[in-house]
Amino acid sequence: MKTKKELKLNHRKTVKAERNVKILLFTAASTTIVFITLITLFIFMETIPVFLNENLRIKILFSQVWAPAYEKYGILPLIMGSIIVVTGALVISIPVGLCTAIYIAEEASESLKDVFKSAIEMFAAIPSVIYGFIGLVTLTPIVAKIFGLSSGKNAFSASIILAIMVLPTIMSLSSEIISSVPKEYREVSFALGASKWQTIKNVILPTAKPGILAAIILAFGRAIGETVAVLMVCGAAGSMPGFPFFFDAVFPMTAAIAMYMGEAPMGGELYRTLFFLGLILFIITFIVNTVADAILKKSKSATSGGIEI
Amino acid sequence: MNTDNRRRIKDNIILSFFGIQLLMLLIILSYMVGILIIGGIHVISWKTVFTSMLKGGLFETIIGTFLLFNGTAILAAPIGLGAAIYLSEYASKNNKIVRLIDQAINNLAGVPSIVTGLFGYTFFVKTLRFGISLMSGWLTLTIMALPIIVRGSEEAIRMVPKEFRETAMALGATKWQAIKDNVLPTATPGIATSIILGIARIAGETAAILFTACALTMRGLPRTPFDPIISLTYYLFVILVTSPSTSQNKAYAAAIILLSLVFLLNLVAIVLRAHYRRKWRR
């Protein structure tokens, strides 16, 4: 038999051990905060000279040409490049993504649903270098041929590849959200004599609208941050793309960072400029994620369905 | 009755149109993968896999990829799992710090990999002076793998029925004992899934390791964690961006190896998850 004193000591030990475990786990969880803070801090710190040095600021913001070899660091063509490519990608992927998501959520049988979802997941897993490679060997020659261009490396090709890459995001999130609309909504609509399509159009989609919006916002964040695949098919030209934009070679921000970071001398003007681009991307995706997150949380509590992200 | 019929036909047309889109999408994607396989199947052999790059093989790139994602897994898995246990078992929803952690994970998941790469370069490579090395790569990639592992493990742990905890604690176990002996073993398949998915993501990553872990100056395999490496993705990137017309054959071979690796990892994860979800869904 243990004495009372020993038991008490034992108890104190377990209490202490419990507390230590909790502290350890909390530390692990807080590393996420540490990381996001460090990223914010360091990306920002490396760009401070851009804000202080007026010469560099003018060079970056008002030049119409991106040509680091000639010390021309205008980021306008790069920003334009990103906007064009991402817009193109969303114009293609939103309608296709929504239609297919509706089909998966509303029409497909349970077992088919699983098959489709797994397929989407597999395609989402294809590395972006491979998408770039495929785009390079299959897409760009086709684009060049159809439109009679000397090279298929342009904003159009980049948009298509990017659209394919963000489709899984839109499809899986939207179908998840459409599925989570309570069954009663459908039943009531059917009972009132609405057809399936009328129910989808008038009842389900309006209910799922916030969630779908969040999916599109997240897809936008994905698209604007995508680097390697875009770099391979965009043509990498640092001049201002002219109307109608899509058949010009472009140079999105991410692609420029990937291309020039390796040769940028530490602390030089190119280095600062590239970090400035990084900061822009970071801020955009930060806002995008926070907004999408807020929308999802709100719609989740509204329909109280089990939405998984 | 007539309008009813017309409506049904309209329904069918619209929904089949959606279905056809889905089918076409799947065909296009399979076609793309198929092109890769057809282009590379005659180039790839065990010899390519095991011969050094100096003699025309891909050995170093494959080893580089394995070193990269194994090291990342060793770093990210315990941190991610710890965070997941904290969030699912200990954290109260309304706590301010908990909400901050939640927000941080979502934001980390959204940081573009090229930006993570930039951060890795200034922080791990330059500030901590790890140089362009395996170590910098591991740490940078850990940041990317963490959100995937935390979210997945959290879901798996939450899926374990409440009774598992209550029974153990009723028998006198402490909270941690209940978690360690009852909850975690039950959640293991789900936790494994999340770690595998994290690894799969890392294995295919390029942008984040471009200027943190990889260098073209090959001195054979890395001897210490502070040597640079060359990975399958980096190799592909360099070939395709700098000289797309040369060595296309080797690019195909590298792409097929990379794709098989990533598909295999995902397949394992999907099967594992289907298995445990079936078990726990009421």
PDB file of N, CA and C in Angstrom, chain B residues 35 58 122 158 177 257:
ATOM      1  N   ILE B  35      -0.066  12.262 -72.505  1.00  0.00           N
ATOM      2  CA  ILE B  35       1.008  12.791 -73.369  1.00  0.00           C
ATOM      3  C   ILE B  35       2.359  12.628 -72.688  1.00  0.00           C
ATOM      4  N   LEU B  58      19.519  10.280 -63.498  1.00  0.00           N
ATOM      5  CA  LEU B  58      18.805  11.268 -62.686  1.00  0.00           C
ATOM      6  C   LEU B  58      18.977  11.002 -61.198  1.00  0.00           C
ATOM      7  N   THR B 122      15.709  35.241 -47.219  1.00  0.00           N
ATOM      8  CA  THR B 122      16.237  36.267 -46.315  1.00  0.00           C
ATOM      9  C   THR B 122      16.458  35.726 -44.917  1.00  0.00           C
ATOM     10  N   ARG B 158     -10.821  15.139 -34.294  1.00  0.00           N
ATOM     11  CA  ARG B 158     -12.195  15.515 -33.950  1.00  0.00           C
ATOM     12  C   ARG B 158     -13.194  14.412 -34.274  1.00  0.00           C
ATOM     13  N   GLN B 177      -3.410  11.226 -20.833  1.00  0.00           N
ATOM     14  CA  GLN B 177      -3.374   9.760 -20.964  1.00  0.00           C
ATOM     15  C   GLN B 177      -4.495   9.273 -21.869  1.00  0.00           C
ATOM     16  N   ILE B 257       8.840  10.342 -63.275  1.00  0.00           N
ATOM     17  CA  ILE B 257       9.209   9.899 -61.928  1.00  0.00           C
ATOM     18  C   ILE B 257       8.516  10.760 -60.886  1.00  0.00           C
TER      19      ILE B 257
END
